[in-house]
Amino acid sequence: MVTIKDISKKSGFSTSTVSKALNGSSEIGEETSELIKKVANEMGYFPNAAARLLKTKHSNNIGVLFIDEMQSGLAHEYFSAVLNSVKDEAERLGYDMTFISRNIGRKPMSYYNHCKYRNCDGVVIACVDFNDPEVIELIQSEIPTVTIDHIFNDCTAIMSDNLKGSSELVQYIYDKGHRKIAFIHGENTSVTQRRLSGFYSTCKKLGINVPNEYIKPARYHDPKSSGLATRELLNLKDPPTCIMYPDDFSFIGGMNEIEKHGLKIPDDISVAGYDGIYLSQVLRPQLCTFKQNTEALGKEAARNLIMAITDRKTFVPKQIWIEGELLAGKSVKETDF
Amino acid sequence: MVTIKDISKKSGFSTSTVSKALNGSSEIGEETSELIKKVANEMGYFPNAAARLLKTKHSNNIGVLFIDEMQSGLAHEYFSAVLNSVKDEAERLGYDMTFISRNIGRKPMSYYNHCKYRNCDGVVIACVDFNDPEVIELIQSEIPTVTIDHIFNDCTAIMSDNLKGSSELVQYIYDKGHRKIAFIHGENTSVTQRRLSGFYSTCKKLGINVPNEYIKPARYHDPKSSGLATRELLNLKDPPTCIMYPDDFSFIGGMNEIEKHGLKIPDDISVAGYDGIYLSQVLRPQLCTFKQNTEALGKEAARNLIMAITDRKTFVPKQIWIEGELLAGKSVKETDF
DNA sequence: TATTTTTACGAAAACGATTACGTTGCAAAT
DNA sequence: ATTTGCAACGTAATCGTTTTCGTAAAAATA
């Protein structure tokens, strides 16, 4: 490995001069600067991140916290799409991305300590249990963080506009003539809470009566759980004409259950999902859903995190709402009321 | 930040003793060792990765090279599943995972240099253009690497058994009575080459005649491209009764084209995919496909890479074949011949 | 008892960079 | 002629560990 010492020897300048020249300091004369750079190139020099980091404390590396309850991990299409976008934008801005886990070298370690250990300049937090004390510890620490789809005090949040999304879906379903709309909502996350709120408020606005039995809890991103909820809904004396699901993925469970009941989508029952994952658009019939802008979400997350890192003093936490787009699909049937 | 110096002062022992005690060296007496650990705990000490790395050269961090031509990145379901498994196993073994890009801090840098810069202990290479000189440079370097789905000299490879997979598919389709089987094959990757070989050899074994016009090139993981190939196949004077696709994802393009032609799967034409991604099993009809064992692939990749890192001297490169499983689905119709 | 070995610890030198501060030489200002 | 200022470069400390090599005392051996 060739170091600045080697360059120093070969070029005859001191290591500090070499360092400064290589970092483009104006302190060094143009000629020497050029010479040093030339020598460095010839010798195949590149800096050692560890040594540099030890002094500067800047790693040019951001961490991502990305662990979901359902263990789907990177197979979670929505989040992996967001993450991919984070990665692309971070790379464009010169940052690498490292996954943060709870252990290091076989020793357990909190998220926060892990980040400090790895000297992450900042952290993107997505798809985790936001009630986890360790997550809270990390967010409240001095390390810049941005969260995706969850709002914390004094922490920049990139939010997919779930309220608006579910609201638009309800409006669309209403416009198609439906008045008996059921909602299966994922439990215990702020994301699904917002979707539920959007559902309620829009129903109220439109004057739709929603019996309690039309609201079923289910686990987020869990087809089985939504399947059970679907069964209950279909067995009601007065079943709904349209069922809204927590997310596209969960809908699959519902779809199977609807098939078992011998019903056809959308002729016998209408359905809508959420997310707009690829799958939803290749199903037959195409699923009516709300597509989240994963690319914008990830990009904004990376950009804002890096801004927070760079302008640490002046940066103020903010919330950024990313809008999505209704994909009508063909799973909601025009109906009379 | 509390350092071993602080512990040294507080405990009265030298920094070297502290370091040794903390690292469990047998050189240090049990009592002092316990005392030092206690003090370290009280003070909330944990090591600084940069400083440690600077001396030891071990980062406990592995890099992943993961850039596909189609830019689907982490949205590539097969690879993201593999990667997730790599991550889980690596974490279990005490390693973190960092993405390797071509630039760092806005400066371009080769993959190899990037790995050296970040001091990656090893690299997992997947889903890239294996002809890229930079990739080759990395593989031939002193950094331990494992490749997924591609064989290089002197480099451990974790291989999904594509030959066997496509072979089993052909056999299954044959058993269902089909004799006019077309094959759309992805271009230019060793993965798709193997699938093609499996197709050819099994056809030969079974005595199936394969006219040239039944073999269509298309881009791997590209629905549009497979859609075009499908159209050509359907327009043949003597069209096939079954079409095999490069992968499940590509099949979607074919599916749309088949729909456009007013044909029904599987009544009018049978189809088969490859990969066994989630999508394939929720399509109606369920897709006949070959499910690759992504979990085993990722796990083996991580395990072998870390073995290569740990036993650098004795480790010999090897090839590990991971078997998959045929998912019959309902897209291949029983037919007479 | 005299000698060797072992045990338990410390001093100091790395690792490879950055950076505050010091030192020149020389031109410009006084 | 003296002072000042600045450009251009060097010295040396520093970041937080690990590790080699010593060394004193204790234990084992002869």
XYZ file of C-alpha atoms (C1' of nucleotides) in Angstrom:
734
model
C 0.000 0.000 0.000
C 1.378 3.358 -1.010
C 0.980 6.125 1.535
C 1.589 9.818 1.563
C 4.920 9.070 3.184
C 6.024 7.267 0.072
C 4.916 10.174 -2.020
C 6.689 12.474 0.343
C 9.954 10.609 -0.093
C 9.691 10.355 -3.826
C 8.673 13.943 -4.386
C 10.918 15.470 -1.752
C 8.098 17.364 -0.080
C 6.879 16.830 3.434
C 3.843 14.690 4.166
C 1.812 17.707 5.144
C 2.525 19.365 1.840
C 1.566 16.181 0.084
C -1.617 15.918 2.051
C -2.549 19.493 1.398
C -1.746 19.245 -2.273
C -3.802 16.119 -2.643
C -6.713 17.732 -0.915
C -6.514 20.741 -3.156
C -5.432 23.219 -0.528
C -4.757 26.701 -1.868
C -1.819 26.897 0.454
C 0.339 24.900 -1.911
C 1.916 26.338 -5.035
C 0.476 25.269 -8.292
C 3.628 23.689 -9.605
C 4.314 21.574 -6.555
C 0.697 20.668 -6.380
C 0.755 19.352 -9.912
C 3.992 17.515 -9.347
C 2.725 15.819 -6.229
C -0.483 14.786 -7.882
C 1.484 13.371 -10.761
C 3.709 11.340 -8.467
C 0.700 10.148 -6.505
C -0.926 8.976 -9.670
C 2.168 7.221 -10.890
C 2.558 5.398 -7.624
C -1.073 4.391 -7.588
C -1.868 6.187 -4.409
C -5.250 6.466 -2.823
C -6.104 7.474 0.696
C -6.786 5.161 3.577
C -10.275 5.721 4.853
C -9.481 4.520 8.347
C -6.580 6.893 8.868
C -8.485 9.759 7.387
C -11.526 8.981 9.448
C -9.511 8.786 12.606
C -8.603 12.418 12.236
C -11.510 13.970 10.446
C -14.394 11.988 11.934
C -16.060 12.032 8.568
C -16.628 8.598 7.125
C -18.589 9.492 4.018
C -20.709 6.574 4.972
C -24.321 6.473 5.970
C -26.020 3.716 7.862
C -29.404 2.250 7.167
C -31.610 0.706 9.733
C -33.930 -1.603 7.978
C -35.536 -4.411 9.871
C -39.189 -5.146 9.609
C -41.308 -7.223 11.906
C -42.340 -9.613 9.231
C -38.721 -10.446 8.474
C -39.336 -9.828 4.839
C -36.318 -7.563 4.870
C -35.121 -6.607 1.455
C -37.861 -8.738 -0.012
C -40.277 -6.060 1.094
C -40.803 -4.533 -2.283
C -41.842 -1.085 -1.230
C -38.945 -0.606 1.128
C -36.347 -2.201 -1.042
C -37.367 0.168 -3.814
C -37.031 3.110 -1.474
C -33.704 1.829 -0.286
C -32.416 1.388 -3.776
C -33.196 4.988 -4.440
C -31.461 6.048 -1.244
C -28.427 4.121 -2.348
C -28.335 5.649 -5.797
C -28.643 9.193 -4.560
C -26.172 8.656 -1.736
C -23.642 7.255 -4.147
C -24.180 10.159 -6.459
C -23.370 12.471 -3.589
C -20.314 10.465 -2.671
C -21.555 8.434 0.246
C -21.533 4.721 0.802
C -24.222 2.796 2.545
C -23.794 0.280 5.340
C -26.433 -1.796 7.044
C -26.658 -1.356 10.775
C -27.333 -4.422 12.830
C -27.435 -5.179 16.495
C -24.149 -6.913 16.718
C -20.632 -6.499 15.569
C -17.936 -9.124 15.551
C -20.306 -11.506 17.301
C -20.758 -9.085 20.160
C -24.143 -7.507 20.742
C -24.237 -3.750 20.375
C -27.006 -1.214 20.306
C -27.918 0.513 17.075
C -26.541 3.772 18.349
C -23.261 2.274 19.410
C -23.034 0.421 16.176
C -23.376 3.672 14.299
C -20.743 5.294 16.443
C -18.491 2.315 16.097
C -18.739 2.517 12.343
C -18.598 6.290 12.482
C -21.626 6.683 10.297
C -22.087 10.287 9.313
C -25.826 9.794 9.409
C -28.536 7.182 9.398
C -31.629 6.479 7.387
C -34.245 4.719 9.416
C -36.948 2.786 7.686
C -39.195 -0.098 8.221
C -38.424 -0.661 11.852
C -40.378 -0.784 15.034
C -40.335 2.878 15.936
C -41.218 2.102 19.521
C -38.040 0.166 20.035
C -36.067 2.002 22.748
C -32.892 1.429 20.819
C -34.347 3.123 17.779
C -35.456 6.033 19.903
C -32.021 6.253 21.462
C -30.515 6.499 18.013
C -32.930 9.143 16.828
C -32.385 11.278 19.877
C -28.635 11.005 19.603
C -26.321 13.540 18.049
C -26.076 11.503 14.869
C -28.119 13.053 12.061
C -31.021 10.841 11.145
C -33.919 10.868 8.782
C -36.868 8.621 9.173
C -39.038 7.316 6.409
C -42.767 7.165 6.962
C -42.644 8.086 10.598
C -42.524 11.407 12.369
C -40.334 12.042 15.343
C -39.663 15.265 17.125
C -36.659 17.116 15.829
C -35.957 14.538 13.186
C -36.369 15.021 9.492
C -39.014 12.742 8.126
C -39.715 11.752 4.567
C -43.348 10.861 4.389
C -45.341 9.146 1.758
C -48.662 10.936 1.860
C -50.745 8.062 3.145
C -53.594 10.259 4.242
C -54.076 11.693 0.819
C -53.574 8.319 -0.772
C -56.239 6.466 1.111
C -58.463 9.485 0.786
C -58.168 9.445 -2.989
C -58.840 5.736 -3.036
C -62.040 6.137 -1.063
C -63.129 8.955 -3.314
C -62.472 6.835 -6.384
C -64.379 3.881 -4.971
C -67.210 6.199 -4.014
C -67.318 7.634 -7.496
C -67.670 4.130 -8.841
C -70.863 3.875 -6.864
C -69.812 1.943 -3.789
C -71.334 2.786 -0.441
C -70.495 -0.317 1.532
C -66.748 -0.095 1.872
C -64.731 -2.188 4.288
C -61.257 -1.368 5.443
C -58.676 -3.830 6.650
C -56.040 -1.821 8.402
C -52.584 -2.855 9.461
C -52.019 -2.511 13.131
C -49.793 -0.359 15.189
C -47.837 1.632 12.690
C -48.167 5.300 11.998
C -48.336 4.521 8.303
C -51.422 2.393 8.628
C -52.893 4.801 11.148
C -52.763 7.528 8.556
C -54.378 5.358 5.969
C -57.142 4.608 8.401
C -57.581 8.283 9.198
C -57.805 9.080 5.516
C -60.413 6.418 5.145
C -62.518 7.657 8.041
C -62.369 11.324 7.237
C -63.200 10.824 3.600
C -66.095 8.534 4.402
C -67.394 11.149 6.780
C -67.006 13.870 4.216
C -68.887 11.812 1.667
C -71.571 10.865 4.143
C -70.834 7.158 4.050
C -71.856 5.221 7.088
C -69.172 2.807 8.206
C -70.357 0.084 10.561
C -67.773 -1.101 13.026
C -67.786 -4.558 11.575
C -66.434 -3.159 8.332
C -63.211 -2.205 10.013
C -60.933 -5.175 10.541
C -57.515 -5.176 12.070
C -54.772 -7.228 10.447
C -51.026 -7.317 10.459
C -49.316 -5.035 8.021
C -47.723 -6.777 5.045
C -49.094 -10.140 6.077
C -51.275 -11.932 3.513
C -52.446 -14.555 5.984
C -53.724 -12.047 8.425
C -55.589 -10.151 5.731
C -56.968 -13.431 4.483
C -58.606 -14.074 7.823
C -60.037 -10.583 7.948
C -61.393 -11.057 4.451
C -63.124 -14.244 5.437
C -64.850 -12.509 8.315
C -65.991 -9.730 6.058
C -67.374 -12.102 3.461
C -69.303 -14.000 6.118
C -71.101 -10.921 7.374
C -74.858 -10.793 6.974
C -74.476 -7.622 5.041
C -71.054 -7.883 3.441
C -69.311 -4.899 1.859
C -69.203 -4.379 -1.895
C -65.608 -3.258 -1.756
C -62.701 -4.154 0.496
C -59.668 -1.968 0.969
C -56.450 -3.679 2.045
C -53.539 -2.499 4.168
C -51.170 -2.972 1.253
C -50.912 -4.751 -2.077
C -48.946 -7.607 -0.642
C -51.520 -8.317 2.037
C -54.183 -8.292 -0.594
C -52.886 -11.578 -1.941
C -54.198 -13.268 1.170
C -57.549 -11.676 0.597
C -57.495 -12.669 -3.037
C -57.065 -16.311 -2.189
C -59.852 -16.150 0.337
C -62.180 -14.517 -2.166
C -61.367 -17.278 -4.629
C -62.149 -19.903 -2.023
C -65.538 -18.328 -1.528
C -66.150 -18.774 -5.209
C -66.340 -15.050 -5.812
C -64.924 -13.173 -8.762
C -63.115 -9.873 -8.669
C -64.537 -7.394 -9.536
C -67.892 -8.779 -10.570
C -68.843 -10.164 -7.177
C -66.689 -7.970 -5.023
C -64.417 -5.009 -5.580
C -61.018 -4.601 -3.955
C -58.264 -2.025 -3.594
C -54.720 -2.251 -2.290
C -51.998 0.207 -1.436
C -48.400 0.679 -2.572
C -48.570 0.121 -6.280
C -45.894 -2.543 -6.281
C -45.127 -4.176 -9.560
C -47.161 -7.184 -8.682
C -50.348 -5.180 -8.351
C -50.256 -4.192 -11.983
C -49.712 -7.601 -13.443
C -52.399 -9.324 -11.463
C -55.597 -10.035 -13.355
C -57.637 -8.056 -12.904
C -55.217 -5.212 -12.355
C -55.452 -4.046 -8.792
C -56.822 -0.655 -7.957
C -54.190 0.820 -5.718
C -52.243 3.889 -4.760
C -48.709 3.970 -6.023
C -46.168 5.503 -3.716
C -43.294 7.356 -5.261
C -40.477 5.219 -3.932
C -37.871 6.897 -6.034
C -38.659 10.353 -4.731
C -38.867 9.041 -1.192
C -35.429 7.512 -1.288
C -33.872 10.414 -3.090
C -35.220 12.946 -0.649
C -34.146 10.818 2.264
C -30.581 10.667 1.017
C -30.452 14.320 0.023
C -31.811 15.596 3.280
C -29.676 13.355 5.379
C -26.575 14.509 3.598
C -27.681 18.108 3.911
C -28.121 17.550 7.622
C -24.636 16.100 7.782
C -23.029 18.865 5.781
C -24.842 21.832 7.267
C -25.094 20.405 10.702
C -25.377 23.795 12.334
C -27.928 25.452 10.145
C -30.019 22.491 9.104
C -33.458 22.420 10.632
C -35.461 19.217 10.785
C -38.401 19.178 8.475
C -41.091 16.980 7.136
C -41.277 16.287 3.468
C -44.393 14.835 1.991
C -44.137 12.829 -1.155
C -47.236 12.449 -3.195
C -48.285 9.321 -4.965
C -50.598 8.438 -7.747
C -53.822 6.517 -7.993
C -53.678 3.480 -10.239
C -57.258 2.737 -11.132
C -56.699 -0.811 -12.300
C -59.725 -2.954 -12.894
C -60.551 -4.357 -9.519
C -63.234 -1.841 -8.611
C -66.433 -2.330 -10.507
C -68.851 0.387 -11.511
C -71.971 -0.265 -9.523
C -75.395 1.195 -8.756
C -76.509 2.207 -5.323
C -16.112 9.696 23.347
C -14.449 7.553 25.962
C -11.213 5.919 24.905
C -8.891 3.364 26.379
C -6.798 6.268 27.603
C -9.650 7.361 29.807
C -9.996 3.856 31.125
C -6.289 3.727 31.619
C -6.346 6.858 33.782
C -9.327 5.792 35.800
C -8.127 2.274 36.433
C -4.477 3.078 36.872
C -3.318 0.566 34.301
C -1.543 1.370 31.096
C -3.358 1.601 27.816
C -1.722 -1.550 26.583
C -2.979 -3.469 29.571
C -6.417 -2.045 29.046
C -6.374 -3.000 25.411
C -5.249 -6.513 26.148
C -7.754 -6.962 28.939
C -10.569 -5.752 26.755
C -9.573 -8.097 24.015
C -9.451 -11.003 26.401
C -5.734 -11.578 26.250
C -4.498 -14.329 28.539
C -1.531 -12.182 29.307
C -3.504 -10.165 31.819
C -4.371 -11.367 35.316
C -7.930 -12.290 35.944
C -8.531 -9.699 38.621
C -7.197 -6.765 36.675
C -8.997 -7.981 33.632
C -12.307 -7.984 35.472
C -11.625 -4.604 37.005
C -10.806 -3.031 33.681
C -13.862 -4.481 32.042
C -15.976 -3.141 34.836
C -14.546 0.342 34.530
C -14.962 0.226 30.770
C -18.574 -0.703 31.171
C -19.229 2.006 33.700
C -17.684 4.600 31.473
C -19.672 3.407 28.499
C -16.650 2.536 26.464
C -16.679 0.936 23.080
C -13.870 0.720 20.575
C -13.268 3.000 17.650
C -13.436 1.009 14.467
C -11.219 3.403 12.539
C -8.366 3.287 15.008
C -8.637 -0.445 15.361
C -8.781 -0.920 11.644
C -5.783 1.271 11.106
C -3.708 -1.181 13.072
C -5.300 -4.519 12.453
C -6.444 -4.136 8.853
C -9.558 -6.078 9.706
C -12.736 -4.141 9.187
C -15.322 -6.812 9.908
C -17.065 -5.395 6.932
C -17.837 -7.019 3.635
C -18.635 -5.233 0.434
C -21.293 -6.125 -2.047
C -21.120 -5.369 -5.697
C -24.591 -5.308 -7.001
C -25.378 -3.423 -10.133
C -27.452 -4.930 -12.838
C -27.748 -3.826 -16.397
C -31.441 -3.327 -16.206
C -31.028 -0.908 -13.341
C -33.588 -2.778 -11.362
C -31.121 -2.899 -8.521
C -32.633 -3.940 -5.262
C -35.975 -4.171 -6.988
C -34.667 -7.285 -8.677
C -36.546 -9.745 -6.540
C -34.286 -12.709 -6.976
C -31.137 -10.810 -6.146
C -32.584 -8.784 -3.357
C -33.711 -12.016 -1.742
C -30.240 -13.460 -2.104
C -28.736 -10.300 -0.765
C -31.015 -10.251 2.208
C -29.849 -13.706 3.065
C -26.223 -12.668 2.671
C -26.864 -9.812 5.024
C -28.537 -11.956 7.655
C -25.825 -14.542 7.680
C -23.041 -11.977 7.616
C -24.570 -10.187 10.559
C -24.904 -13.433 12.403
C -21.199 -13.981 11.894
C -20.384 -10.482 13.019
C -19.857 -8.709 9.743
C -21.465 -5.605 8.354
C -22.323 -5.054 4.749
C -21.471 -2.046 2.633
C -22.407 -1.340 -0.944
C -19.509 -0.752 -3.262
C -19.951 1.884 -5.902
C -17.683 3.457 -8.443
C -17.166 6.690 -6.652
C -16.393 7.956 -3.248
C -16.740 11.484 -2.037
C -17.705 12.538 -5.532
C -14.450 11.220 -6.925
C -14.522 8.298 -9.313
C -12.768 5.195 -8.064
C -12.531 1.666 -9.341
C -14.349 -1.110 -7.530
C -11.076 -2.561 -6.381
C -9.811 0.719 -5.023
C -13.103 1.380 -3.416
C -12.844 -1.899 -1.582
C -9.328 -1.116 -0.490
C -10.312 2.369 0.524
C -13.067 0.992 2.694
C -10.847 -1.857 3.804
C -13.457 -4.457 3.012
C -12.377 -7.834 4.310
C -14.087 -9.459 1.367
C -16.602 -8.884 -1.363
C -19.710 -10.599 -2.617
C -20.220 -10.055 -6.296
C -23.637 -10.507 -7.772
C -25.726 -9.349 -10.593
C -23.063 -7.441 -12.419
C -21.547 -7.487 -15.829
C -18.859 -10.070 -15.264
C -17.003 -8.932 -18.335
C -16.397 -5.513 -16.890
C -12.603 -5.122 -16.597
C -13.072 -3.485 -13.229
C -14.965 -6.472 -11.942
C -12.251 -8.762 -13.217
C -9.610 -6.614 -11.590
C -11.408 -6.968 -8.291
C -11.805 -10.713 -8.585
C -8.171 -11.208 -9.436
C -7.027 -9.020 -6.592
C -5.863 -10.194 -3.207
C -9.224 -9.383 -1.678
C -11.270 -12.516 -1.011
C -14.323 -12.626 -3.219
C -17.204 -14.906 -3.898
C -19.336 -14.636 -6.949
C -22.933 -15.594 -7.229
C -24.113 -17.351 -10.350
C -20.891 -16.969 -12.234
C -17.734 -19.026 -12.279
C -14.305 -17.488 -12.320
C -10.972 -19.145 -11.976
C -9.704 -19.310 -8.441
C -12.760 -17.671 -7.042
C -15.392 -19.324 -4.947
C -18.707 -19.371 -6.714
C -22.142 -19.996 -5.332
C -24.222 -21.328 -8.145
C -27.889 -21.812 -8.494
C -28.191 -25.008 -10.474
C -29.659 -23.503 -13.604
C -28.821 -26.458 -15.761
C -30.751 -28.863 -13.627
C -33.548 -26.386 -13.213
C -34.254 -25.824 -16.861
C -33.737 -29.507 -17.465
C -36.418 -30.402 -14.932
C -38.738 -27.851 -16.441
C -38.373 -29.320 -19.910
C -38.943 -32.788 -18.526
C -42.086 -31.649 -16.757
C -43.421 -29.948 -19.849
C -42.596 -33.027 -21.882
C -44.408 -35.232 -19.425
C -47.457 -33.046 -19.829
C -47.428 -34.002 -23.464
C -45.813 -31.017 -25.127
C -43.500 -31.549 -28.064
C -43.388 -28.062 -29.544
C -41.508 -26.116 -26.921
C -40.065 -22.688 -27.530
C -37.363 -21.119 -25.450
C -36.779 -17.427 -24.986
C -33.341 -17.052 -23.557
C -31.747 -14.080 -21.955
C -28.628 -12.971 -23.704
C -25.054 -12.875 -22.689
C -24.996 -14.103 -19.158
C -23.622 -17.377 -17.944
C -26.818 -17.914 -16.001
C -28.998 -17.823 -19.069
C -26.433 -19.799 -21.032
C -26.801 -22.627 -18.581
C -30.521 -22.532 -18.791
C -30.269 -22.737 -22.541
C -27.861 -25.663 -22.321
C -30.206 -27.470 -19.993
C -32.987 -26.888 -22.444
C -31.050 -28.167 -25.437
C -29.572 -31.231 -23.801
C -32.866 -32.328 -22.311
C -34.669 -31.849 -25.587
C -32.043 -33.936 -27.257
C -32.288 -36.612 -24.621
C -36.045 -36.724 -25.014
C -35.818 -36.745 -28.766
C -37.604 -33.428 -29.203
C -36.847 -31.592 -32.395
C -36.247 -27.900 -31.775
C -36.492 -25.724 -34.876
C -34.285 -22.670 -34.821
C -37.237 -20.366 -34.944
C -38.321 -21.675 -31.537
C -35.249 -20.191 -29.940
C -35.568 -16.473 -29.436
C -33.066 -14.165 -27.839
C -34.270 -11.529 -25.420
C -32.800 -9.433 -22.683
C -32.669 -10.998 -19.286
C -35.147 -9.613 -16.770
C -36.777 -7.419 -19.362
C -40.526 -7.918 -19.896
C -40.614 -5.762 -23.005
C -37.963 -7.743 -24.764
C -39.656 -11.019 -23.934
C -42.907 -9.545 -25.103
C -41.460 -8.958 -28.553
C -40.056 -12.458 -28.695
C -43.436 -13.830 -27.694
C -45.136 -11.963 -30.479
C -42.772 -13.435 -33.014
C -43.381 -16.910 -31.679
C -47.135 -16.527 -31.770
C -47.001 -15.316 -35.347
C -45.144 -18.365 -36.582
C -46.888 -20.617 -39.078
C -46.428 -23.482 -36.683
C -46.356 -21.858 -33.251
C -45.182 -23.726 -30.164
C -47.610 -25.148 -27.638
C -45.443 -24.058 -24.768
C -43.099 -21.116 -24.255
C -40.341 -21.069 -21.695
C -39.198 -17.661 -20.465
C -35.813 -16.421 -19.296
C -37.255 -15.581 -15.900
C -40.572 -14.990 -14.164
C -40.279 -11.276 -14.410
C -39.726 -11.331 -18.144
C -42.736 -13.566 -18.496
C -44.976 -10.643 -17.628
C -44.150 -9.112 -20.982
C -45.056 -12.361 -22.664
C -48.246 -12.578 -20.683
C -49.428 -9.236 -21.903
C -48.611 -10.145 -25.473
C -50.503 -13.416 -25.176
C -53.486 -11.509 -23.834
C -53.317 -9.118 -26.757
C -53.459 -12.047 -29.116
C -56.662 -13.096 -27.450
C -55.154 -16.310 -26.162
C -55.727 -17.870 -22.762
C -53.111 -19.466 -20.553
C -52.978 -22.444 -20.355
C -55.847 -23.460 -22.590
C -54.492 -21.923 -25.766
C -50.835 -21.862 -24.881
C -48.708 -23.119 -22.043
C -45.919 -21.129 -20.411
C -43.154 -21.567 -17.885
C -40.894 -19.098 -16.135
C -37.839 -19.306 -13.944
C -36.954 -18.049 -10.456
C -40.079 -18.778 -8.469
C -40.446 -15.224 -7.263
C -43.439 -14.452 -5.134
C -45.246 -12.929 -8.047
C -45.190 -16.147 -10.017
C -47.289 -17.937 -7.447
C -50.013 -15.367 -7.125
C -50.579 -14.880 -10.810
C -53.634 -16.620 -12.196
C -53.054 -19.163 -13.431
C -50.112 -19.917 -11.167
C -46.954 -19.937 -13.184
C -45.046 -23.123 -13.753
C -41.523 -22.199 -12.755
C -38.369 -23.298 -11.048
C -37.812 -21.801 -7.643
C -34.270 -20.987 -6.773
C -33.228 -21.310 -3.171
C -32.274 -17.716 -2.530
C -31.854 -18.222 1.162
C -29.314 -20.988 0.767
C -27.518 -19.045 -1.943
C -27.051 -15.991 0.220
C -26.170 -17.945 3.290
C -23.526 -19.982 1.519
C -22.112 -16.875 -0.086
C -21.688 -15.173 3.261
C -20.367 -18.255 5.011
C -17.820 -19.074 2.374
C -16.648 -15.525 2.012
C -16.081 -15.259 5.726
C -14.318 -18.603 5.744
C -12.096 -17.337 2.981
C -11.364 -14.256 5.051
C -10.677 -16.128 8.239
C -8.694 -19.015 6.856
C -7.037 -17.033 4.167
C -4.094 -19.393 3.929
C -5.846 -22.709 3.842
C -9.050 -21.848 2.100
C -9.347 -23.230 -1.378
C -11.811 -21.771 -3.865
C -14.689 -24.007 -4.633
C -17.957 -24.121 -6.425
C -21.105 -24.735 -4.507
C -24.248 -25.720 -6.313
C -27.552 -24.904 -4.761
C -30.510 -26.891 -5.918
C -33.946 -25.505 -6.487
C -37.418 -26.860 -6.720
C -39.950 -27.154 -9.480
C -43.195 -25.322 -8.849
C -45.708 -26.939 -11.148
C -48.288 -24.178 -11.029
C -51.116 -24.299 -13.514
C -49.710 -22.677 -16.590
C -48.744 -25.860 -18.404
C -51.693 -27.763 -19.741
C -51.939 -31.481 -20.127
C -52.088 -32.079 -23.840
C -52.106 -34.852 -26.415
C -49.521 -35.233 -29.087
C 20.499 -21.447 47.126
C 21.178 -20.238 42.420
C 19.201 -20.258 38.138
C 15.691 -20.365 34.841
C 11.062 -19.820 33.473
C 6.666 -17.800 33.797
C 3.427 -14.264 34.911
C 1.712 -9.703 34.618
C 2.262 -5.611 33.272
C 4.280 -1.027 31.001
C 6.828 1.954 27.465
C 6.837 3.188 23.128
C 6.421 2.594 18.376
C 3.599 1.968 14.941
C -0.886 2.445 11.599
C -1.807 6.672 7.697
C -3.671 10.517 7.507
C -4.833 15.759 8.950
C -3.807 20.204 10.861
C -2.350 23.908 14.082
C 1.434 26.277 14.225
C 6.197 27.676 13.009
C 9.524 29.034 9.766
C 11.330 30.756 5.876
C 12.162 34.033 1.856
C 10.843 37.849 -0.584
C 8.118 41.686 -2.199
C 5.600 45.659 -0.748
C 4.737 49.282 2.418
C 6.368 52.629 5.515
C 16.509 50.861 5.891
C 13.308 48.817 8.560
C 9.050 46.714 9.157
C 5.178 44.235 7.608
C 2.673 40.868 5.111
C 2.036 36.993 2.670
C 2.887 32.891 0.036
C 4.740 28.304 0.394
C 6.257 24.852 2.806
C 7.887 22.013 7.085
C 7.546 20.256 12.131
C 5.310 17.824 15.111
C 1.237 16.662 17.551
C -2.782 14.108 17.153
C -6.639 10.694 16.237
C -7.522 5.657 19.278
C -5.867 1.359 18.919
C -2.761 -2.683 18.727
C 1.503 -4.892 19.346
C 6.365 -5.700 20.007
C 9.577 -5.764 23.210
C 11.185 -5.040 27.951
C 11.292 -5.821 32.798
C 10.312 -6.742 37.466
C 8.580 -10.009 40.593
C 6.930 -14.556 41.446
C 7.197 -19.345 40.659
C 9.436 -23.367 39.169
C 13.485 -25.940 38.566
C 18.019 -27.695 39.448
